[in-house]
Short mmCIF file of C-alpha atoms in Angstrom, two decimals:
data_model
loop_
_atom_site.label_atom_id
_atom_site.label_comp_id
_atom_site.label_asym_id
_atom_site.label_seq_id
_atom_site.Cartn_x
_atom_site.Cartn_y
_atom_site.Cartn_z
CA MET A 1303 -11.33 -41.15 -41.63
CA ASN A 1304 -14.30 -40.56 -43.62
CA SER A 1305 -17.48 -42.53 -42.23
CA LYS A 1306 -20.27 -41.00 -44.36
CA PHE A 1307 -18.35 -41.84 -47.40
CA TRP A 1308 -18.62 -45.56 -46.36
CA GLN A 1309 -22.04 -45.30 -44.56
CA GLN A 1310 -22.67 -44.91 -47.64
CA ARG A 1311 -21.40 -46.97 -49.53
CA TRP A 1312 -22.75 -49.96 -47.61
CA GLN A 1313 -25.94 -48.59 -47.30
CA GLU A 1314 -26.33 -47.94 -51.04
CA GLY A 1315 -24.54 -51.61 -51.71
CA ARG A 1316 -22.30 -50.33 -53.56
CA ILE A 1317 -19.60 -52.94 -51.81
CA GLY A 1318 -17.47 -54.33 -54.97
CA PHE A 1319 -14.97 -54.92 -52.75
CA HIS A 1320 -16.59 -57.96 -50.58
CA GLN A 1321 -15.91 -61.45 -51.66
CA PHE A 1322 -17.96 -63.72 -51.58
CA ASP A 1323 -15.29 -66.38 -51.84
CA VAL A 1324 -12.53 -67.17 -49.69
CA ASN A 1325 -9.26 -65.36 -51.17
CA PRO A 1326 -7.58 -67.44 -52.15
CA GLU A 1327 -4.03 -65.76 -51.68
CA LEU A 1328 -5.07 -65.97 -47.65
CA ILE A 1329 -5.66 -69.73 -48.62
CA LYS A 1330 -2.17 -69.42 -50.45
CA HIS A 1331 0.06 -67.81 -47.55
CA PHE A 1332 -1.13 -67.72 -44.16
CA SER A 1333 1.18 -70.26 -42.84
CA THR A 1334 3.68 -68.20 -44.02
CA LEU A 1335 3.59 -66.33 -40.67
CA ALA A 1336 3.77 -69.71 -38.65
CA LEU A 1337 1.78 -68.92 -36.51
CA PRO A 1338 -0.09 -71.51 -33.81
CA ILE A 1339 -3.22 -72.83 -33.45
CA GLY A 1340 -5.47 -70.67 -31.33
CA SER A 1341 -3.48 -67.47 -31.71
CA ARG A 1342 -5.08 -63.75 -32.43
CA VAL A 1343 -5.33 -62.58 -35.96
CA LEU A 1344 -6.23 -58.82 -36.75
CA VAL A 1345 -8.30 -58.23 -39.81
CA PRO A 1346 -8.66 -54.26 -40.30
CA LEU A 1347 -11.24 -52.42 -41.87
CA CYS A 1348 -13.24 -55.92 -41.86
CA GLY A 1349 -16.22 -55.20 -43.43
CA LYS A 1350 -18.45 -59.34 -43.51
CA SER A 1351 -15.21 -61.00 -45.33
CA VAL A 1352 -15.77 -64.59 -45.37
CA ASP A 1353 -12.16 -64.78 -45.49
CA MET A 1354 -12.66 -64.15 -41.38
CA VAL A 1355 -14.76 -67.55 -41.59
CA TRP A 1356 -11.79 -69.18 -42.86
CA LEU A 1357 -9.76 -68.41 -40.24
CA ALA A 1358 -11.89 -69.37 -37.72
CA HIS A 1359 -12.04 -73.10 -39.50
CA ALA A 1360 -8.49 -73.24 -39.45
CA GLY A 1361 -7.83 -72.82 -35.55
CA TYR A 1362 -7.52 -68.98 -35.08
CA ASP A 1363 -9.37 -66.43 -33.26
CA VAL A 1364 -10.62 -63.05 -35.33
CA VAL A 1365 -10.11 -59.29 -33.71
CA GLY A 1366 -12.27 -57.50 -36.66
CA ILE A 1367 -12.32 -53.69 -36.83
CA GLU A 1368 -14.33 -52.15 -39.24
CA LEU A 1369 -16.35 -48.59 -39.53
CA VAL A 1370 -19.69 -49.18 -40.37
CA GLU A 1371 -21.93 -51.70 -37.74
CA SER A 1372 -24.78 -52.90 -40.63
CA ALA A 1373 -21.44 -54.50 -42.10
CA VAL A 1374 -20.74 -56.74 -38.67
CA GLN A 1375 -24.22 -57.13 -38.02
CA ALA A 1376 -24.84 -58.15 -41.47
CA PHE A 1377 -21.63 -61.17 -41.16
CA PHE A 1378 -22.98 -62.57 -38.08
CA ILE A 1379 -26.52 -62.73 -39.52
CA GLU A 1380 -24.95 -65.07 -42.91
CA GLN A 1381 -22.82 -67.15 -40.88
CA ASN A 1382 -25.70 -66.91 -38.36
CA ILE A 1383 -24.58 -66.53 -35.18
CA THR A 1384 -25.53 -64.77 -32.33
CA PRO A 1385 -23.40 -62.19 -31.09
CA THR A 1386 -22.60 -61.14 -27.29
CA ILE A 1387 -22.89 -57.44 -28.01
CA THR A 1388 -20.49 -55.26 -25.73
CA GLU A 1389 -20.61 -51.22 -25.36
CA PHE A 1390 -17.20 -49.27 -24.05
CA THR A 1391 -16.09 -45.66 -23.73
CA SER A 1392 -12.90 -44.77 -25.83
CA ALA A 1393 -10.57 -44.19 -24.06
CA ALA A 1394 -9.06 -41.77 -26.93
CA ASP A 1395 -11.69 -39.43 -27.47
CA GLY A 1396 -14.95 -40.40 -25.46
CA SER A 1397 -16.97 -42.15 -28.09
CA THR A 1398 -18.84 -45.14 -27.85
CA LEU A 1399 -17.43 -48.26 -28.86
CA LYS A 1400 -19.09 -51.45 -29.73
CA ARG A 1401 -17.92 -55.10 -29.92
CA TYR A 1402 -19.43 -57.60 -31.24
CA GLN A 1403 -18.38 -61.64 -30.09
CA GLY A 1404 -19.48 -64.97 -31.39
CA GLN A 1405 -17.91 -68.29 -31.81
CA LEU A 1406 -17.44 -69.99 -35.11
CA ALA A 1407 -16.05 -73.55 -35.24
CA GLY A 1408 -14.59 -72.88 -31.92
CA GLN A 1409 -12.85 -70.12 -32.19
CA THR A 1410 -14.11 -66.97 -30.88
CA ILE A 1411 -14.50 -63.59 -33.56
CA SER A 1412 -14.64 -60.15 -31.88
CA LEU A 1413 -15.37 -57.58 -34.33
CA TRP A 1414 -15.27 -54.11 -32.53
CA VAL A 1415 -17.73 -50.92 -34.44
CA ALA A 1416 -15.06 -48.40 -34.36
CA ASP A 1417 -12.44 -46.16 -35.98
CA ILE A 1418 -9.32 -47.74 -36.17
CA PHE A 1419 -7.57 -44.93 -34.64
CA VAL A 1420 -9.28 -44.52 -31.10
CA LEU A 1421 -8.62 -48.12 -30.54
CA SER A 1422 -6.10 -49.23 -27.89
CA PRO A 1423 -4.21 -52.53 -27.13
CA THR A 1424 -5.30 -52.84 -24.33
CA ALA A 1425 -9.17 -52.51 -25.66
CA ILE A 1426 -8.48 -55.23 -27.89
CA GLY A 1427 -6.10 -57.60 -26.45
CA GLY A 1428 -3.02 -59.74 -27.85
CA ILE A 1429 -3.04 -59.56 -31.28
CA ALA A 1430 -0.34 -62.45 -32.98
CA ALA A 1431 -0.73 -61.59 -37.02
CA VAL A 1432 -2.57 -59.28 -38.69
CA TYR A 1433 -3.66 -59.68 -42.49
CA ASP A 1434 -4.77 -56.81 -44.42
CA ARG A 1435 -6.35 -57.80 -47.74
CA ALA A 1436 -8.32 -54.74 -47.95
CA ALA A 1437 -7.21 -52.19 -45.14
CA LEU A 1438 -4.25 -50.24 -46.73
CA ILE A 1439 -5.67 -50.16 -50.47
CA ALA A 1440 -8.56 -48.74 -49.11
CA LEU A 1441 -6.89 -45.85 -47.42
CA PRO A 1442 -5.76 -42.66 -49.60
CA ALA A 1443 -2.35 -41.29 -49.25
CA ASP A 1444 -2.71 -38.71 -46.83
CA VAL A 1445 -3.96 -41.34 -43.98
CA ARG A 1446 -1.57 -44.04 -44.73
CA PRO A 1447 1.39 -43.47 -42.70
CA ASP A 1448 -1.04 -42.98 -39.39
CA TYR A 1449 -2.58 -46.60 -40.02
CA SER A 1450 0.31 -48.09 -40.54
CA LYS A 1451 1.72 -46.61 -37.82
CA GLN A 1452 -1.71 -47.93 -35.70
CA ILE A 1453 -1.09 -50.63 -36.72
CA TYR A 1454 2.06 -51.75 -35.77
CA LYS A 1455 0.42 -50.52 -31.98
CA LEU A 1456 -2.16 -52.34 -31.75
CA SER A 1457 -0.39 -55.80 -32.89
CA ASN A 1458 3.13 -54.50 -30.72
CA ASN A 1459 4.50 -55.30 -34.19
CA ALA A 1460 3.02 -58.38 -35.32
CA PRO A 1461 3.76 -60.38 -38.81
CA GLN A 1462 1.14 -59.41 -41.45
CA LEU A 1463 0.64 -60.70 -44.26
CA LEU A 1464 -0.10 -58.03 -46.81
CA ILE A 1465 -2.53 -57.29 -50.30
CA THR A 1466 -2.14 -54.68 -52.01
CA LEU A 1467 -2.26 -53.45 -55.47
CA ASN A 1468 -0.66 -51.41 -58.09
CA TYR A 1469 -1.99 -49.89 -60.92
CA ASP A 1470 -1.79 -46.57 -63.30
CA GLN A 1471 -3.56 -44.78 -60.60
CA SER A 1472 -4.28 -41.33 -63.33
CA LYS A 1473 -6.94 -43.64 -65.16
CA LYS A 1474 -8.45 -44.53 -62.17
CA ASP A 1475 -10.06 -43.06 -58.61
CA GLY A 1476 -9.43 -45.00 -55.67
CA PRO A 1477 -10.78 -46.72 -53.60
CA PRO A 1478 -9.09 -49.16 -53.78
CA PHE A 1479 -5.55 -47.32 -53.75
CA SER A 1480 -2.65 -48.47 -55.84
CA ILE A 1481 0.37 -49.02 -53.40
CA SER A 1482 4.26 -48.76 -55.34
CA LEU A 1483 6.93 -50.35 -53.64
CA GLU A 1484 8.68 -46.93 -52.53
CA GLN A 1485 4.49 -46.32 -51.02
CA LEU A 1486 4.72 -49.33 -48.83
CA LYS A 1487 8.68 -49.11 -48.03
CA GLN A 1488 7.90 -45.78 -46.46
CA TYR A 1489 4.52 -46.72 -44.78
CA TYR A 1490 6.67 -50.24 -43.01
CA ASP A 1491 10.52 -49.57 -43.30
CA ALA A 1492 11.24 -48.48 -40.48
CA ASN A 1493 9.69 -51.67 -38.75
CA TYR A 1494 9.42 -54.52 -40.74
CA GLU A 1495 11.53 -56.71 -42.93
CA ILE A 1496 9.25 -56.48 -46.17
CA ILE A 1497 9.20 -59.83 -48.62
CA GLU A 1498 7.12 -60.01 -51.66
CA LEU A 1499 5.40 -63.85 -51.73
CA GLU A 1500 3.52 -63.44 -54.81
CA SER A 1501 2.84 -60.77 -57.83
CA GLN A 1502 0.67 -61.68 -60.39
CA SER A 1503 -1.11 -59.63 -63.59
CA SER A 1504 -4.76 -59.34 -63.77
CA THR A 1505 -7.54 -56.42 -64.73
CA LEU A 1506 -9.76 -54.24 -62.65
CA ASN A 1507 -13.28 -53.63 -63.74
CA SER A 1508 -14.10 -50.38 -64.92
CA ALA A 1509 -14.97 -48.46 -67.68
CA ALA A 1510 -12.37 -49.71 -69.53
CA GLU A 1511 -9.99 -52.66 -68.13
CA LEU A 1512 -7.38 -51.64 -66.36
CA SER A 1513 -3.99 -53.36 -66.30
CA VAL A 1514 -2.96 -54.43 -62.61
CA THR A 1515 -0.44 -56.45 -60.81
CA GLU A 1516 -1.79 -57.61 -57.11
CA HIS A 1517 1.29 -57.61 -54.42
CA VAL A 1518 1.23 -60.37 -51.68
CA TRP A 1519 3.49 -59.28 -48.81
CA LEU A 1520 4.79 -60.95 -45.52
CA LEU A 1521 6.03 -58.31 -43.23
CA ASN A 1522 8.29 -59.36 -40.40
CA LYS A 1523 9.51 -57.77 -37.84
CA LYS A 1524 12.98 -56.09 -37.87
CA GLN A 1525 15.71 -57.92 -35.88
CA ASP A 1526 18.03 -55.47 -33.92
#
């Protein structure tokens, strides 16, 4: 992962991907995961997303993974939470990882400052579901297959609520990147049943308005 790119984006405040309101597709479709209250939800490449606040108020513990420490710090500051900070050594490459952990609405929010590829399931603990609004679409095509495999490992094949965009990639450089159904099947079809919950057309802000289709997917573990 290109850490310098994302560090620079946050440092310069070029975070147009950050939404100030809770994503309406999360509110509308999260119940399809059918999670018991108190379950732990993984939010990869979480930034300072207020979607995590919604999840906590809905009764779920949150495990976030974010490469940029200032984004994690901003989340806790903006939510008026004083976190406990713990350092760990990654077994994968010996790097130092940090976990910021605090309480919100009676739930635990644990945000890891780490490259997602050096984390292990043992480190982050059991995961009941994955909510991916901005992770897969933030990654270039050569990284996505490894990312999908890592999410499979970290979550032990837990169900996912996944949001993707589809548009003419030749008219705009990512991120966010366009993801086709064929690509989605390439990344997930071996382990998941892919169910489309909704699709809707919109425009992506750029020099010229670009037609975009947003897709909401439910990924369920394939039955043997």
